[in-house]
């Protein structure tokens, strides 16, 4: 079973990981402030990607440009992979995987459920096996900063207050608040809708928050009992995966596969197993 629990840290020591986590936190907050404070009036769609509902705003692009510039200054030998096209190979063994605004549709519609997600990863991302060693997810509207480093636990910081996170203690799928999300392709959404229709009578309820990064952090915080989604890119899930794991959860893919674009399931090990049984995945 390729379950992401605790990771190999690629030779990074605890001090290195703490520094990576600090950088992720600082830049997530700075980029989060940018997308709120400098949001133009009448913000529209700057471009579309996989479909005409898969939108990019000028603030996605500005946030990613900011993160690219700051990471090049702070960590010049690291790699970078960003949702909006930023990509460079590094020599340090660390690749920063960033989603400049996760939950872009929520951001466009001013629904307060979006985040900047920044993860320091090892391995071959996106082409091969990779894992996250430090990360941060910041919702600039709620001021909630979720962060973790491998082996260091998961935390939620709001202002001067910080608390450690633990996953749900729920053990019954029928009583589980279950998060999920859907892709941008109409035919694929039809298939995903059929899956969630099968699942709905078997769980407490479904929540479709619109940001995978927040969904995974909510699993870590126990705000969701369990979460699954198919079609996610590394930048949607890299930081949130580690928060869920360091809060005591497991993050798996289909069958014995590692989590990835095909499927991500996160939560307490027993609930993840039961959910995968129902999903037949
Ligand atoms: C979003 C994900 C969400 C998914 C949406 C979209 P984006 O990422 O975070 O979980 O359901 O379809 O992919 O596009 O806002 O960065």
mmCIF file with all atom_site columns, C-alpha atoms in Angstrom, residues 11-198:
data_model
loop_
_atom_site.group_PDB
_atom_site.id
_atom_site.type_symbol
_atom_site.label_atom_id
_atom_site.label_alt_id
_atom_site.label_comp_id
_atom_site.label_asym_id
_atom_site.label_entity_id
_atom_site.label_seq_id
_atom_site.pdbx_PDB_ins_code
_atom_site.Cartn_x
_atom_site.Cartn_y
_atom_site.Cartn_z
_atom_site.occupancy
_atom_site.B_iso_or_equiv
_atom_site.pdbx_formal_charge
_atom_site.auth_seq_id
_atom_site.auth_comp_id
_atom_site.auth_asym_id
_atom_site.auth_atom_id
_atom_site.pdbx_PDB_model_num
ATOM 1   C CA . UNK A 1 11  ? 18.668  14.092 3.488   1.00 0.00 ? 11  UNK A CA 1
ATOM 2   C CA . UNK A 1 12  ? 17.335  17.393 4.832   1.00 0.00 ? 12  UNK A CA 1
ATOM 3   C CA . UNK A 1 13  ? 17.835  17.711 8.575   1.00 0.00 ? 13  UNK A CA 1
ATOM 4   C CA . UNK A 1 14  ? 15.312  19.127 11.044  1.00 0.00 ? 14  UNK A CA 1
ATOM 5   C CA . UNK A 1 15  ? 16.923  22.578 10.896  1.00 0.00 ? 15  UNK A CA 1
ATOM 6   C CA . UNK A 1 16  ? 16.688  22.642 7.121   1.00 0.00 ? 16  UNK A CA 1
ATOM 7   C CA . UNK A 1 17  ? 13.055  21.539 7.273   1.00 0.00 ? 17  UNK A CA 1
ATOM 8   C CA . UNK A 1 18  ? 12.208  24.219 9.829   1.00 0.00 ? 18  UNK A CA 1
ATOM 9   C CA . UNK A 1 19  ? 13.763  26.821 7.514   1.00 0.00 ? 19  UNK A CA 1
ATOM 10  C CA . UNK A 1 20  ? 11.795  25.518 4.529   1.00 0.00 ? 20  UNK A CA 1
ATOM 11  C CA . UNK A 1 21  ? 8.589   25.630 6.593   1.00 0.00 ? 21  UNK A CA 1
ATOM 12  C CA . UNK A 1 22  ? 9.326   29.184 7.716   1.00 0.00 ? 22  UNK A CA 1
ATOM 13  C CA . UNK A 1 23  ? 9.877   30.321 4.122   1.00 0.00 ? 23  UNK A CA 1
ATOM 14  C CA . UNK A 1 24  ? 6.651   28.615 3.015   1.00 0.00 ? 24  UNK A CA 1
ATOM 15  C CA . UNK A 1 25  ? 4.710   30.357 5.786   1.00 0.00 ? 25  UNK A CA 1
ATOM 16  C CA . UNK A 1 26  ? 6.175   33.799 5.162   1.00 0.00 ? 26  UNK A CA 1
ATOM 17  C CA . UNK A 1 27  ? 5.661   33.696 1.391   1.00 0.00 ? 27  UNK A CA 1
ATOM 18  C CA . UNK A 1 28  ? 2.161   32.218 1.628   1.00 0.00 ? 28  UNK A CA 1
ATOM 19  C CA . UNK A 1 29  ? 1.094   35.104 3.872   1.00 0.00 ? 29  UNK A CA 1
ATOM 20  C CA . UNK A 1 30  ? 2.798   37.729 1.686   1.00 0.00 ? 30  UNK A CA 1
ATOM 21  C CA . UNK A 1 31  ? 1.217   36.369 -1.510  1.00 0.00 ? 31  UNK A CA 1
ATOM 22  C CA . UNK A 1 32  ? -2.113  36.051 0.283   1.00 0.00 ? 32  UNK A CA 1
ATOM 23  C CA . UNK A 1 33  ? -2.008  39.708 1.245   1.00 0.00 ? 33  UNK A CA 1
ATOM 24  C CA . UNK A 1 34  ? -1.088  40.621 -2.330  1.00 0.00 ? 34  UNK A CA 1
ATOM 25  C CA . UNK A 1 35  ? -4.127  38.907 -3.901  1.00 0.00 ? 35  UNK A CA 1
ATOM 26  C CA . UNK A 1 36  ? -6.478  40.644 -1.463  1.00 0.00 ? 36  UNK A CA 1
ATOM 27  C CA . UNK A 1 37  ? -4.907  44.094 -1.132  1.00 0.00 ? 37  UNK A CA 1
ATOM 28  C CA . UNK A 1 38  ? -4.140  44.548 -4.827  1.00 0.00 ? 38  UNK A CA 1
ATOM 29  C CA . UNK A 1 39  ? -7.241  42.923 -6.294  1.00 0.00 ? 39  UNK A CA 1
ATOM 30  C CA . UNK A 1 40  ? -8.364  45.284 -9.076  1.00 0.00 ? 40  UNK A CA 1
ATOM 31  C CA . UNK A 1 41  ? -11.946 46.511 -9.217  1.00 0.00 ? 41  UNK A CA 1
ATOM 32  C CA . UNK A 1 42  ? -14.006 44.578 -11.749 1.00 0.00 ? 42  UNK A CA 1
ATOM 33  C CA . UNK A 1 43  ? -11.558 41.628 -11.738 1.00 0.00 ? 43  UNK A CA 1
ATOM 34  C CA . UNK A 1 44  ? -12.275 39.413 -14.723 1.00 0.00 ? 44  UNK A CA 1
ATOM 35  C CA . UNK A 1 45  ? -10.954 36.320 -16.407 1.00 0.00 ? 45  UNK A CA 1
ATOM 36  C CA . UNK A 1 46  ? -7.500  36.865 -17.903 1.00 0.00 ? 46  UNK A CA 1
ATOM 37  C CA . UNK A 1 47  ? -7.323  33.467 -19.604 1.00 0.00 ? 47  UNK A CA 1
ATOM 38  C CA . UNK A 1 48  ? -8.763  29.955 -19.605 1.00 0.00 ? 48  UNK A CA 1
ATOM 39  C CA . UNK A 1 49  ? -6.893  26.612 -19.587 1.00 0.00 ? 49  UNK A CA 1
ATOM 40  C CA . UNK A 1 50  ? -8.427  23.114 -19.899 1.00 0.00 ? 50  UNK A CA 1
ATOM 41  C CA . UNK A 1 51  ? -11.951 24.435 -20.557 1.00 0.00 ? 51  UNK A CA 1
ATOM 42  C CA . UNK A 1 52  ? -13.751 27.782 -20.643 1.00 0.00 ? 52  UNK A CA 1
ATOM 43  C CA . UNK A 1 53  ? -14.594 27.348 -16.942 1.00 0.00 ? 53  UNK A CA 1
ATOM 44  C CA . UNK A 1 54  ? -10.962 26.627 -15.948 1.00 0.00 ? 54  UNK A CA 1
ATOM 45  C CA . UNK A 1 55  ? -10.080 30.263 -15.388 1.00 0.00 ? 55  UNK A CA 1
ATOM 46  C CA . UNK A 1 56  ? -6.978  32.308 -14.595 1.00 0.00 ? 56  UNK A CA 1
ATOM 47  C CA . UNK A 1 57  ? -7.069  35.865 -13.268 1.00 0.00 ? 57  UNK A CA 1
ATOM 48  C CA . UNK A 1 58  ? -4.362  38.479 -13.457 1.00 0.00 ? 58  UNK A CA 1
ATOM 49  C CA . UNK A 1 59  ? -3.919  37.983 -9.714  1.00 0.00 ? 59  UNK A CA 1
ATOM 50  C CA . UNK A 1 60  ? -3.114  34.264 -10.139 1.00 0.00 ? 60  UNK A CA 1
ATOM 51  C CA . UNK A 1 61  ? -0.390  35.404 -12.519 1.00 0.00 ? 61  UNK A CA 1
ATOM 52  C CA . UNK A 1 62  ? 0.845   38.211 -10.252 1.00 0.00 ? 62  UNK A CA 1
ATOM 53  C CA . UNK A 1 63  ? 0.892   35.944 -7.189  1.00 0.00 ? 63  UNK A CA 1
ATOM 54  C CA . UNK A 1 64  ? 2.915   33.311 -9.003  1.00 0.00 ? 64  UNK A CA 1
ATOM 55  C CA . UNK A 1 65  ? 5.348   35.915 -10.378 1.00 0.00 ? 65  UNK A CA 1
ATOM 56  C CA . UNK A 1 66  ? 5.837   37.232 -6.830  1.00 0.00 ? 66  UNK A CA 1
ATOM 57  C CA . UNK A 1 67  ? 6.486   33.728 -5.456  1.00 0.00 ? 67  UNK A CA 1
ATOM 58  C CA . UNK A 1 68  ? 8.867   32.902 -8.322  1.00 0.00 ? 68  UNK A CA 1
ATOM 59  C CA . UNK A 1 69  ? 10.864  36.082 -7.707  1.00 0.00 ? 69  UNK A CA 1
ATOM 60  C CA . UNK A 1 70  ? 11.066  35.627 -3.915  1.00 0.00 ? 70  UNK A CA 1
ATOM 61  C CA . UNK A 1 71  ? 11.986  31.945 -4.072  1.00 0.00 ? 71  UNK A CA 1
ATOM 62  C CA . UNK A 1 72  ? 14.725  32.725 -6.618  1.00 0.00 ? 72  UNK A CA 1
ATOM 63  C CA . UNK A 1 73  ? 16.126  35.249 -4.129  1.00 0.00 ? 73  UNK A CA 1
ATOM 64  C CA . UNK A 1 74  ? 15.791  33.062 -1.024  1.00 0.00 ? 74  UNK A CA 1
ATOM 65  C CA . UNK A 1 75  ? 16.513  29.618 -2.500  1.00 0.00 ? 75  UNK A CA 1
ATOM 66  C CA . UNK A 1 76  ? 18.431  30.132 -5.775  1.00 0.00 ? 76  UNK A CA 1
ATOM 67  C CA . UNK A 1 77  ? 19.480  26.455 -6.148  1.00 0.00 ? 77  UNK A CA 1
ATOM 68  C CA . UNK A 1 78  ? 15.981  24.996 -5.717  1.00 0.00 ? 78  UNK A CA 1
ATOM 69  C CA . UNK A 1 79  ? 13.573  23.967 -8.459  1.00 0.00 ? 79  UNK A CA 1
ATOM 70  C CA . UNK A 1 80  ? 10.130  25.493 -8.997  1.00 0.00 ? 80  UNK A CA 1
ATOM 71  C CA . UNK A 1 81  ? 6.809   24.276 -10.404 1.00 0.00 ? 81  UNK A CA 1
ATOM 72  C CA . UNK A 1 82  ? 3.855   26.669 -10.475 1.00 0.00 ? 82  UNK A CA 1
ATOM 73  C CA . UNK A 1 83  ? 0.263   26.226 -11.645 1.00 0.00 ? 83  UNK A CA 1
ATOM 74  C CA . UNK A 1 84  ? 0.467   29.179 -14.010 1.00 0.00 ? 84  UNK A CA 1
ATOM 75  C CA . UNK A 1 85  ? 3.573   28.011 -15.849 1.00 0.00 ? 85  UNK A CA 1
ATOM 76  C CA . UNK A 1 86  ? 6.559   28.906 -13.669 1.00 0.00 ? 86  UNK A CA 1
ATOM 77  C CA . UNK A 1 87  ? 9.015   26.031 -13.987 1.00 0.00 ? 87  UNK A CA 1
ATOM 78  C CA . UNK A 1 88  ? 12.733  25.657 -13.405 1.00 0.00 ? 88  UNK A CA 1
ATOM 79  C CA . UNK A 1 89  ? 14.972  22.743 -12.542 1.00 0.00 ? 89  UNK A CA 1
ATOM 80  C CA . UNK A 1 90  ? 17.133  23.055 -9.437  1.00 0.00 ? 90  UNK A CA 1
ATOM 81  C CA . UNK A 1 91  ? 20.324  21.413 -8.143  1.00 0.00 ? 91  UNK A CA 1
ATOM 82  C CA . UNK A 1 92  ? 19.519  21.248 -4.424  1.00 0.00 ? 92  UNK A CA 1
ATOM 83  C CA . UNK A 1 93  ? 17.056  18.310 -4.454  1.00 0.00 ? 93  UNK A CA 1
ATOM 84  C CA . UNK A 1 94  ? 14.219  20.621 -3.316  1.00 0.00 ? 94  UNK A CA 1
ATOM 85  C CA . UNK A 1 95  ? 11.462  21.732 -5.695  1.00 0.00 ? 95  UNK A CA 1
ATOM 86  C CA . UNK A 1 96  ? 8.940   24.375 -4.649  1.00 0.00 ? 96  UNK A CA 1
ATOM 87  C CA . UNK A 1 97  ? 5.442   23.442 -5.841  1.00 0.00 ? 97  UNK A CA 1
ATOM 88  C CA . UNK A 1 98  ? 3.149   26.464 -5.672  1.00 0.00 ? 98  UNK A CA 1
ATOM 89  C CA . UNK A 1 99  ? -0.512  27.207 -6.320  1.00 0.00 ? 99  UNK A CA 1
ATOM 90  C CA . UNK A 1 100 ? -0.712  31.003 -6.364  1.00 0.00 ? 100 UNK A CA 1
ATOM 91  C CA . UNK A 1 101 ? -4.469  30.926 -5.776  1.00 0.00 ? 101 UNK A CA 1
ATOM 92  C CA . UNK A 1 102 ? -6.045  27.548 -5.050  1.00 0.00 ? 102 UNK A CA 1
ATOM 93  C CA . UNK A 1 103 ? -9.781  27.990 -5.411  1.00 0.00 ? 103 UNK A CA 1
ATOM 94  C CA . UNK A 1 104 ? -9.532  30.498 -8.239  1.00 0.00 ? 104 UNK A CA 1
ATOM 95  C CA . UNK A 1 105 ? -13.255 30.324 -9.034  1.00 0.00 ? 105 UNK A CA 1
ATOM 96  C CA . UNK A 1 106 ? -14.047 31.148 -5.392  1.00 0.00 ? 106 UNK A CA 1
ATOM 97  C CA . UNK A 1 107 ? -11.593 34.058 -5.605  1.00 0.00 ? 107 UNK A CA 1
ATOM 98  C CA . UNK A 1 108 ? -13.221 35.335 -8.814  1.00 0.00 ? 108 UNK A CA 1
ATOM 99  C CA . UNK A 1 109 ? -16.691 35.142 -7.224  1.00 0.00 ? 109 UNK A CA 1
ATOM 100 C CA . UNK A 1 110 ? -15.431 36.554 -3.888  1.00 0.00 ? 110 UNK A CA 1
ATOM 101 C CA . UNK A 1 111 ? -16.406 33.403 -1.989  1.00 0.00 ? 111 UNK A CA 1
ATOM 102 C CA . UNK A 1 112 ? -14.015 33.419 1.027   1.00 0.00 ? 112 UNK A CA 1
ATOM 103 C CA . UNK A 1 113 ? -12.601 29.908 0.468   1.00 0.00 ? 113 UNK A CA 1
ATOM 104 C CA . UNK A 1 114 ? -9.316  30.185 -1.429  1.00 0.00 ? 114 UNK A CA 1
ATOM 105 C CA . UNK A 1 115 ? -5.670  29.944 -0.449  1.00 0.00 ? 115 UNK A CA 1
ATOM 106 C CA . UNK A 1 116 ? -2.047  30.315 -1.459  1.00 0.00 ? 116 UNK A CA 1
ATOM 107 C CA . UNK A 1 117 ? -0.406  26.889 -1.276  1.00 0.00 ? 117 UNK A CA 1
ATOM 108 C CA . UNK A 1 118 ? 3.393   26.521 -1.103  1.00 0.00 ? 118 UNK A CA 1
ATOM 109 C CA . UNK A 1 119 ? 5.209   23.191 -0.707  1.00 0.00 ? 119 UNK A CA 1
ATOM 110 C CA . UNK A 1 120 ? 8.878   22.204 -0.588  1.00 0.00 ? 120 UNK A CA 1
ATOM 111 C CA . UNK A 1 121 ? 9.090   18.777 -2.230  1.00 0.00 ? 121 UNK A CA 1
ATOM 112 C CA . UNK A 1 122 ? 11.687  16.078 -2.923  1.00 0.00 ? 122 UNK A CA 1
ATOM 113 C CA . UNK A 1 123 ? 11.695  13.617 -5.797  1.00 0.00 ? 123 UNK A CA 1
ATOM 114 C CA . UNK A 1 124 ? 10.576  13.991 -9.385  1.00 0.00 ? 124 UNK A CA 1
ATOM 115 C CA . UNK A 1 125 ? 7.649   16.401 -9.459  1.00 0.00 ? 125 UNK A CA 1
ATOM 116 C CA . UNK A 1 126 ? 5.460   16.227 -11.547 1.00 0.00 ? 126 UNK A CA 1
ATOM 117 C CA . UNK A 1 127 ? 6.818   13.354 -13.624 1.00 0.00 ? 127 UNK A CA 1
ATOM 118 C CA . UNK A 1 128 ? 7.679   10.698 -11.052 1.00 0.00 ? 128 UNK A CA 1
ATOM 119 C CA . UNK A 1 129 ? 7.551   9.864  -7.351  1.00 0.00 ? 129 UNK A CA 1
ATOM 120 C CA . UNK A 1 130 ? 7.614   12.902 -5.112  1.00 0.00 ? 130 UNK A CA 1
ATOM 121 C CA . UNK A 1 131 ? 6.676   13.921 -1.587  1.00 0.00 ? 131 UNK A CA 1
ATOM 122 C CA . UNK A 1 132 ? 6.377   17.067 0.453   1.00 0.00 ? 132 UNK A CA 1
ATOM 123 C CA . UNK A 1 133 ? 8.807   17.832 3.283   1.00 0.00 ? 133 UNK A CA 1
ATOM 124 C CA . UNK A 1 134 ? 7.479   21.269 4.330   1.00 0.00 ? 134 UNK A CA 1
ATOM 125 C CA . UNK A 1 135 ? 4.504   23.391 3.346   1.00 0.00 ? 135 UNK A CA 1
ATOM 126 C CA . UNK A 1 136 ? 1.995   26.131 4.115   1.00 0.00 ? 136 UNK A CA 1
ATOM 127 C CA . UNK A 1 137 ? -1.574  26.947 3.033   1.00 0.00 ? 137 UNK A CA 1
ATOM 128 C CA . UNK A 1 138 ? -2.888  30.447 3.773   1.00 0.00 ? 138 UNK A CA 1
ATOM 129 C CA . UNK A 1 139 ? -6.458  31.705 3.450   1.00 0.00 ? 139 UNK A CA 1
ATOM 130 C CA . UNK A 1 140 ? -6.063  35.511 3.389   1.00 0.00 ? 140 UNK A CA 1
ATOM 131 C CA . UNK A 1 141 ? -9.729  36.137 4.162   1.00 0.00 ? 141 UNK A CA 1
ATOM 132 C CA . UNK A 1 142 ? -9.892  34.081 7.370   1.00 0.00 ? 142 UNK A CA 1
ATOM 133 C CA . UNK A 1 143 ? -6.234  34.723 8.223   1.00 0.00 ? 143 UNK A CA 1
ATOM 134 C CA . UNK A 1 144 ? -5.765  30.988 8.771   1.00 0.00 ? 144 UNK A CA 1
ATOM 135 C CA . UNK A 1 145 ? -2.254  29.672 8.094   1.00 0.00 ? 145 UNK A CA 1
ATOM 136 C CA . UNK A 1 146 ? -1.983  25.875 8.028   1.00 0.00 ? 146 UNK A CA 1
ATOM 137 C CA . UNK A 1 147 ? 1.598   24.617 8.033   1.00 0.00 ? 147 UNK A CA 1
ATOM 138 C CA . UNK A 1 148 ? 3.699   21.498 8.593   1.00 0.00 ? 148 UNK A CA 1
ATOM 139 C CA . UNK A 1 149 ? 7.106   19.943 8.104   1.00 0.00 ? 149 UNK A CA 1
ATOM 140 C CA . UNK A 1 150 ? 7.894   16.249 7.846   1.00 0.00 ? 150 UNK A CA 1
ATOM 141 C CA . UNK A 1 151 ? 8.078   14.768 11.329  1.00 0.00 ? 151 UNK A CA 1
ATOM 142 C CA . UNK A 1 152 ? 7.321   18.134 12.941  1.00 0.00 ? 152 UNK A CA 1
ATOM 143 C CA . UNK A 1 153 ? 3.555   18.029 13.287  1.00 0.00 ? 153 UNK A CA 1
ATOM 144 C CA . UNK A 1 154 ? 0.805   20.173 11.707  1.00 0.00 ? 154 UNK A CA 1
ATOM 145 C CA . UNK A 1 155 ? -0.338  23.564 12.983  1.00 0.00 ? 155 UNK A CA 1
ATOM 146 C CA . UNK A 1 156 ? -2.917  26.285 12.464  1.00 0.00 ? 156 UNK A CA 1
ATOM 147 C CA . UNK A 1 157 ? -1.804  29.867 13.114  1.00 0.00 ? 157 UNK A CA 1
ATOM 148 C CA . UNK A 1 158 ? -4.265  32.746 13.386  1.00 0.00 ? 158 UNK A CA 1
ATOM 149 C CA . UNK A 1 159 ? -2.646  36.039 14.406  1.00 0.00 ? 159 UNK A CA 1
ATOM 150 C CA . UNK A 1 160 ? -0.595  35.376 17.545  1.00 0.00 ? 160 UNK A CA 1
ATOM 151 C CA . UNK A 1 161 ? -2.395  32.127 18.340  1.00 0.00 ? 161 UNK A CA 1
ATOM 152 C CA . UNK A 1 162 ? -1.111  28.745 17.160  1.00 0.00 ? 162 UNK A CA 1
ATOM 153 C CA . UNK A 1 163 ? -2.588  25.306 17.775  1.00 0.00 ? 163 UNK A CA 1
ATOM 154 C CA . UNK A 1 164 ? -1.513  21.819 16.777  1.00 0.00 ? 164 UNK A CA 1
ATOM 155 C CA . UNK A 1 165 ? -3.850  19.916 14.496  1.00 0.00 ? 165 UNK A CA 1
ATOM 156 C CA . UNK A 1 166 ? -5.322  16.429 14.804  1.00 0.00 ? 166 UNK A CA 1
ATOM 157 C CA . UNK A 1 167 ? -7.538  14.561 12.374  1.00 0.00 ? 167 UNK A CA 1
ATOM 158 C CA . UNK A 1 168 ? -11.096 13.487 13.150  1.00 0.00 ? 168 UNK A CA 1
ATOM 159 C CA . UNK A 1 169 ? -11.761 10.680 15.618  1.00 0.00 ? 169 UNK A CA 1
ATOM 160 C CA . UNK A 1 170 ? -14.840 9.571  13.633  1.00 0.00 ? 170 UNK A CA 1
ATOM 161 C CA . UNK A 1 171 ? -14.650 5.911  12.656  1.00 0.00 ? 171 UNK A CA 1
ATOM 162 C CA . UNK A 1 172 ? -17.945 5.392  10.846  1.00 0.00 ? 172 UNK A CA 1
ATOM 163 C CA . UNK A 1 173 ? -18.224 6.415  7.175   1.00 0.00 ? 173 UNK A CA 1
ATOM 164 C CA . UNK A 1 174 ? -21.999 6.821  7.606   1.00 0.00 ? 174 UNK A CA 1
ATOM 165 C CA . UNK A 1 175 ? -21.287 9.602  10.133  1.00 0.00 ? 175 UNK A CA 1
ATOM 166 C CA . UNK A 1 176 ? -18.462 11.201 8.131   1.00 0.00 ? 176 UNK A CA 1
ATOM 167 C CA . UNK A 1 177 ? -18.522 14.704 6.691   1.00 0.00 ? 177 UNK A CA 1
ATOM 168 C CA . UNK A 1 178 ? -16.887 14.033 3.336   1.00 0.00 ? 178 UNK A CA 1
ATOM 169 C CA . UNK A 1 179 ? -15.132 16.613 1.169   1.00 0.00 ? 179 UNK A CA 1
ATOM 170 C CA . UNK A 1 180 ? -14.677 16.337 -2.565  1.00 0.00 ? 180 UNK A CA 1
ATOM 171 C CA . UNK A 1 181 ? -14.328 18.404 -5.732  1.00 0.00 ? 181 UNK A CA 1
ATOM 172 C CA . UNK A 1 182 ? -14.857 18.238 -9.460  1.00 0.00 ? 182 UNK A CA 1
ATOM 173 C CA . UNK A 1 183 ? -12.837 18.930 -12.585 1.00 0.00 ? 183 UNK A CA 1
ATOM 174 C CA . UNK A 1 184 ? -13.499 21.424 -15.336 1.00 0.00 ? 184 UNK A CA 1
ATOM 175 C CA . UNK A 1 185 ? -14.386 19.061 -18.197 1.00 0.00 ? 185 UNK A CA 1
ATOM 176 C CA . UNK A 1 186 ? -18.156 18.627 -18.633 1.00 0.00 ? 186 UNK A CA 1
ATOM 177 C CA . UNK A 1 187 ? -18.038 14.883 -19.488 1.00 0.00 ? 187 UNK A CA 1
ATOM 178 C CA . UNK A 1 188 ? -15.643 14.162 -16.604 1.00 0.00 ? 188 UNK A CA 1
ATOM 179 C CA . UNK A 1 189 ? -17.905 16.130 -14.248 1.00 0.00 ? 189 UNK A CA 1
ATOM 180 C CA . UNK A 1 190 ? -20.803 13.899 -15.294 1.00 0.00 ? 190 UNK A CA 1
ATOM 181 C CA . UNK A 1 191 ? -18.823 10.831 -14.234 1.00 0.00 ? 191 UNK A CA 1
ATOM 182 C CA . UNK A 1 192 ? -17.769 12.506 -10.975 1.00 0.00 ? 192 UNK A CA 1
ATOM 183 C CA . UNK A 1 193 ? -21.405 13.418 -10.311 1.00 0.00 ? 193 UNK A CA 1
ATOM 184 C CA . UNK A 1 194 ? -22.416 9.760  -10.664 1.00 0.00 ? 194 UNK A CA 1
ATOM 185 C CA . UNK A 1 195 ? -19.746 8.789  -8.108  1.00 0.00 ? 195 UNK A CA 1
ATOM 186 C CA . UNK A 1 196 ? -20.879 11.371 -5.550  1.00 0.00 ? 196 UNK A CA 1
ATOM 187 C CA . UNK A 1 197 ? -24.545 10.350 -6.112  1.00 0.00 ? 197 UNK A CA 1
ATOM 188 C CA . UNK A 1 198 ? -23.601 6.765  -5.128  1.00 0.00 ? 198 UNK A CA 1
#
